[in-house]
């Protein structure tokens, strides 16, 4: 079998499995596993594949066909032009989250916070923390994550991106606020789990390989917003900023929670599908 044939067979296998981007996924597998890009495939397409290479591609293609996330197979994914290690136990950074990060940066600029102290709750892989620390180099970021498996990636990504201004802390949003009680922050940001627990089984099959703890926001999806707005907002300095990522149709509820808890100047950011994906509010007193 030649590399060309293996390439075409792999695309076919993924296509049959209902993969939405079979050629893209196949090229990613070839690059990752064989170190072969589009260019070397053109040059070496008619070369016989070694038994070893064929087996490696077939095994990972099979896994991918069963819905195992491409990002976990590759072990690395890019978010806002920065690289992140990913694997089982940590949520894969989503493109949608970039609009939340941008909203946060815009608000920080508007408020003229020069060296903001930022608290990122439910930090996961560290996508938000790393990008904020890179794009606002004078900031100090505290990244909080509960699960050791996710925190392992968080720490790896902090060092991969050589972020000197992030510290990571293992803590539970619902139990461990006392660890931070003597600190004050300019910004609290979070992409918390926000899916309604009963709807998780209906998500696309890739998502089932991701940690449920990173997805489930409880019976109505709002558990984390209630807790963070209700309790953690007292750690904000005067004129402090709170920013969240939101699930579909969550804007109005979270907006009201913010207003009821003394926040104003509510702003939002739309994702590519025009869903209100990010929300921000300011606490002036
Ligand atoms: N955006 C993710 C999804 O739709 C959910 C992430 C989260 O709950 N914060 O799969």
Coordinates of C-alpha atoms and ligand atoms in Angstrom, one line a residue:
X1 CA 0.0 0.0 0.0
X2 CA 1.3 3.5 -0.8
X3 CA 1.0 6.6 1.4
X4 CA -1.6 8.0 -1.1
X5 CA -3.8 4.9 -0.7
X6 CA -3.5 5.0 3.1
X7 CA -4.4 8.7 2.9
X8 CA -7.5 8.1 0.8
X9 CA -8.5 5.0 2.9
X10 CA -8.3 7.0 6.0
X11 CA -10.4 9.9 4.6
X12 CA -13.0 7.3 3.5
X13 CA -13.1 5.6 6.9
X14 CA -13.7 8.9 8.7
X15 CA -16.2 10.1 6.1
X16 CA -18.3 6.9 6.6
X17 CA -18.2 7.5 10.4
X18 CA -19.8 10.8 9.8
X19 CA -16.7 12.9 10.5
X20 CA -17.3 16.5 9.4
X21 CA -13.8 17.3 8.2
X22 CA -12.3 13.9 7.1
X23 CA -9.5 15.4 4.9
X24 CA -8.5 17.9 7.6
X25 CA -8.4 15.2 10.3
X26 CA -6.5 12.8 8.1
X27 CA -3.9 15.4 7.3
X28 CA -3.5 16.2 11.0
X29 CA -3.0 12.5 11.8
X30 CA -0.4 12.2 9.0
X31 CA 1.4 15.2 10.3
X32 CA 1.4 14.2 13.9
X33 CA 2.1 10.5 13.5
X34 CA 4.2 10.3 10.4
X35 CA 5.6 13.8 10.3
X36 CA 4.2 14.1 6.8
X37 CA 2.6 17.3 5.6
X38 CA 0.7 18.1 2.4
X39 CA 4.0 18.8 0.6
X40 CA 5.8 15.5 1.6
X41 CA 2.6 13.6 0.8
X42 CA 2.8 14.9 -2.8
X43 CA 6.4 14.0 -3.1
X44 CA 6.2 10.6 -1.3
X45 CA 2.7 9.6 -2.2
X46 CA 3.7 6.6 -4.3
X47 CA 6.2 5.3 -1.8
X48 CA 5.2 2.0 0.0
X49 CA 4.0 2.5 3.5
X50 CA 5.9 0.7 6.2
X51 CA 3.9 -1.8 8.2
X52 CA 4.5 0.2 11.3
X53 CA 3.3 3.5 9.9
X54 CA 0.2 1.9 8.4
X55 CA -0.7 0.3 11.8
X56 CA -0.2 3.5 13.6
X57 CA -2.4 5.5 11.3
X58 CA -5.1 2.8 11.2
X59 CA -5.2 2.6 14.9
X60 CA -5.6 6.3 15.5
X61 CA -8.1 6.7 12.5
X62 CA -10.2 3.9 14.1
X63 CA -10.2 5.8 17.4
X64 CA -11.1 9.0 15.7
X65 CA -13.9 7.2 13.8
X66 CA -15.4 6.3 17.1
X67 CA -15.6 9.9 18.0
X68 CA -12.5 10.2 20.1
X69 CA -11.5 13.9 19.9
X70 CA -8.8 14.7 17.3
X71 CA -7.3 17.1 19.8
X72 CA -6.7 14.3 22.4
X73 CA -5.1 12.2 19.7
X74 CA -2.8 15.0 18.7
X75 CA -2.1 16.0 22.4
X76 CA -1.9 19.6 21.5
X77 CA -4.3 22.3 20.2
X78 CA -4.0 25.9 19.4
X79 CA -6.1 28.7 21.0
X80 CA -5.8 32.3 19.9
X81 CA -2.4 31.5 18.4
X82 CA -1.0 29.9 21.5
X83 CA -0.3 26.2 21.9
X84 CA -1.9 24.1 24.6
X85 CA -1.3 20.5 25.7
X86 CA -4.6 18.6 26.0
X87 CA -5.6 15.1 26.9
X88 CA -8.2 13.1 28.8
X89 CA -9.4 14.9 31.9
X90 CA -9.2 18.4 30.5
X91 CA -11.7 20.4 28.4
X92 CA -10.4 21.2 24.9
X93 CA -10.1 25.0 24.3
X94 CA -13.0 26.1 22.1
X95 CA -12.8 28.8 19.5
X96 CA -15.9 30.4 21.1
X97 CA -13.9 31.3 24.2
X98 CA -11.8 33.8 22.2
X99 CA -14.7 36.3 22.2
X100 CA -14.9 36.1 26.0
X101 CA -11.1 36.7 26.3
X102 CA -11.4 39.7 23.9
X103 CA -14.4 41.1 25.8
X104 CA -12.3 40.9 29.0
X105 CA -9.3 42.6 27.4
X106 CA -11.5 45.4 26.0
X107 CA -13.1 46.0 29.4
X108 CA -9.8 46.1 31.2
X109 CA -8.6 48.7 28.6
X110 CA -11.8 50.8 29.1
X111 CA -11.3 50.7 32.8
X112 CA -7.7 51.6 32.4
X113 CA -6.5 48.9 34.7
X114 CA -2.7 49.0 34.2
X115 CA -1.4 46.0 36.1
X116 CA -4.6 44.0 36.8
X117 CA -4.8 41.2 39.3
X118 CA -6.9 38.6 37.6
X119 CA -8.6 35.5 39.0
X120 CA -9.5 32.8 36.6
X121 CA -11.9 30.3 38.1
X122 CA -12.4 26.8 36.6
X123 CA -9.2 27.4 34.6
X124 CA -9.0 23.9 33.0
X125 CA -6.2 23.8 30.4
X126 CA -5.4 27.4 31.2
X127 CA -6.5 28.7 27.8
X128 CA -8.0 31.9 29.3
X129 CA -5.2 32.5 31.9
X130 CA -2.4 31.9 29.4
X131 CA -3.8 34.2 26.7
X132 CA -4.6 37.0 29.2
X133 CA -1.1 36.7 30.8
X134 CA 0.5 36.9 27.3
X135 CA -1.7 39.8 26.0
X136 CA -1.6 41.8 29.2
X137 CA 2.1 41.2 30.3
X138 CA 1.8 43.5 33.3
X139 CA -1.0 41.4 34.7
X140 CA -0.8 38.9 37.5
X141 CA -3.0 35.9 37.0
X142 CA -4.2 33.3 39.6
X143 CA -5.6 30.2 37.8
X144 CA -7.9 28.1 40.0
X145 CA -8.7 24.5 39.0
X146 CA -10.2 21.7 41.2
X147 CA -9.3 18.5 39.4
X148 CA -5.7 17.3 39.5
X149 CA -5.9 15.8 35.9
X150 CA -6.9 19.2 34.5
X151 CA -4.4 21.1 36.8
X152 CA -1.6 18.9 35.3
X153 CA -2.4 20.4 31.9
X154 CA -2.8 23.8 33.4
X155 CA 0.7 23.7 34.8
X156 CA 2.2 22.2 31.6
X157 CA 0.6 25.0 29.6
X158 CA 1.9 27.7 31.9
X159 CA 5.4 26.4 31.4
X160 CA 4.9 25.7 27.6
X161 CA 4.0 29.3 27.1
X162 CA 6.6 30.5 29.6
X163 CA 4.1 32.6 31.6
X164 CA 5.9 34.0 34.6
X165 CA 2.9 35.9 35.8
X166 CA 0.5 33.0 36.4
X167 CA 0.2 31.0 39.6
X168 CA -2.0 27.9 39.7
X169 CA -4.0 26.8 42.7
X170 CA -6.0 23.7 43.3
X171 CA -9.3 24.8 44.9
X172 CA -13.0 24.1 44.8
X173 CA -15.2 27.1 43.9
X174 CA -17.9 25.8 46.2
X175 CA -15.8 25.2 49.3
X176 CA -12.4 26.9 49.2
X177 CA -13.1 30.7 48.9
X178 CA -11.4 31.0 52.3
X179 CA -8.0 30.3 50.6
X180 CA -8.4 33.7 48.9
X181 CA -10.1 35.7 51.5
X182 CA -7.1 37.9 52.2
X183 CA -6.7 38.8 48.4
X184 CA -8.4 41.4 46.2
X185 CA -8.7 41.2 42.5
X186 CA -9.3 43.7 39.7
X187 CA -10.9 41.0 37.5
X188 CA -12.6 37.7 38.0
X189 CA -13.1 35.7 34.9
X190 CA -14.6 32.2 34.4
X191 CA -15.7 29.8 31.7
X192 CA -17.5 27.5 34.2
X193 CA -19.3 24.3 33.4
X194 CA -22.7 25.5 32.1
X195 CA -24.5 22.7 30.4
X196 CA -27.8 21.6 31.9
X197 CA -26.9 18.2 33.4
X198 CA -29.7 16.3 31.7
X199 CA -28.6 17.6 28.3
X200 CA -25.1 16.3 28.4
X201 CA -26.0 13.0 26.9
X202 CA -27.3 14.8 23.8
X203 CA -24.1 16.6 23.0
X204 CA -22.0 15.6 20.0
X205 CA -20.2 12.3 20.6
X206 CA -16.7 13.9 20.9
X207 CA -17.9 15.8 24.0
X208 CA -18.6 12.5 25.8
X209 CA -14.9 11.9 26.0
X210 CA -14.4 15.1 27.8
X211 CA -14.7 15.4 31.6
X212 CA -18.3 15.8 32.6
X213 CA -17.2 17.8 35.5
X214 CA -16.0 20.5 33.1
X215 CA -19.4 20.6 31.4
X216 CA -22.2 20.1 33.9
X217 CA -23.6 23.3 35.5
X218 CA -26.2 21.4 37.5
X219 CA -29.9 21.0 37.0
X220 CA -30.5 24.4 35.4
X221 CA -26.9 25.0 34.3
X222 CA -26.4 28.0 36.5
X223 CA -24.7 26.5 39.6
X224 CA -21.4 28.1 39.1
X225 CA -22.7 31.5 38.1
X226 CA -24.8 31.6 41.3
X227 CA -21.8 30.7 43.4
X228 CA -19.3 32.9 41.7
X229 CA -21.5 36.0 41.6
X230 CA -23.0 35.4 45.0
X231 CA -19.8 34.7 46.9
X232 CA -16.6 35.4 44.9
X233 CA -17.6 38.9 43.9
X234 CA -16.7 40.1 47.4
X235 CA -13.0 39.5 46.4
X236 CA -13.3 42.2 43.8
X237 CA -11.7 45.6 44.3
X238 CA -13.7 48.7 43.8
X239 CA -14.5 49.1 40.1
X240 CA -13.8 45.4 39.7
X241 CA -14.7 43.5 36.6
X242 CA -16.5 40.2 36.3
X243 CA -16.5 38.2 33.0
X244 CA -18.1 34.9 32.1
X245 CA -18.4 32.6 29.2
X246 CA -22.1 31.7 28.7
X247 CA -24.0 28.8 27.2
X248 CA -26.8 29.3 24.7
X249 CA -29.8 31.3 26.2
X250 CA -28.0 32.0 29.5
X251 CA -27.5 35.8 29.0
X252 CA -30.7 37.1 30.6
X253 CA -30.4 35.0 33.7
X254 CA -26.8 35.8 34.3
X255 CA -27.3 39.5 33.5
X256 CA -30.0 39.6 36.2
X257 CA -27.8 37.8 38.7
X258 CA -25.1 40.4 38.1
X259 CA -27.6 43.3 38.4
X260 CA -29.1 41.9 41.6
X261 CA -25.6 41.6 43.1
X262 CA -24.6 45.2 42.5
X263 CA -23.0 45.0 39.1
X264 CA -23.7 47.5 36.3
X265 CA -22.5 48.4 32.8
X266 CA -23.3 45.0 31.6
X267 CA -21.7 44.2 28.3
X268 CA -21.7 41.1 26.0
X269 CA -19.8 39.5 23.2
X270 CA -21.3 37.5 20.3
X271 CA -19.7 34.3 19.0
X272 CA -19.6 33.3 15.3
X273 CA -23.1 32.0 15.5
X274 CA -24.3 35.3 17.0
X275 CA -24.9 33.7 20.4
X276 CA -24.3 35.9 23.4
X277 CA -21.2 33.9 24.5
X278 CA -19.5 36.4 26.8
X279 CA -20.9 38.7 29.5
X280 CA -19.2 41.3 31.7
X281 CA -20.2 43.6 34.5
X282 CA -18.5 46.1 36.7
X283 CA -18.9 46.5 40.5
X284 CA -18.3 50.2 41.3
X285 CA -18.5 50.0 45.1
Ligands
LIG1 N1 -18.6 25.1 25.2 C1 -18.6 23.7 25.7 C2 -19.5 22.8 24.9 O1 -20.4 23.3 24.3 C3 -19.0 23.8 27.2 C4 -18.0 24.3 28.1 C5 -18.6 24.7 29.4 O2 -19.5 24.0 29.9 N2 -18.0 25.7 29.9 O3 -19.2 21.7 24.8

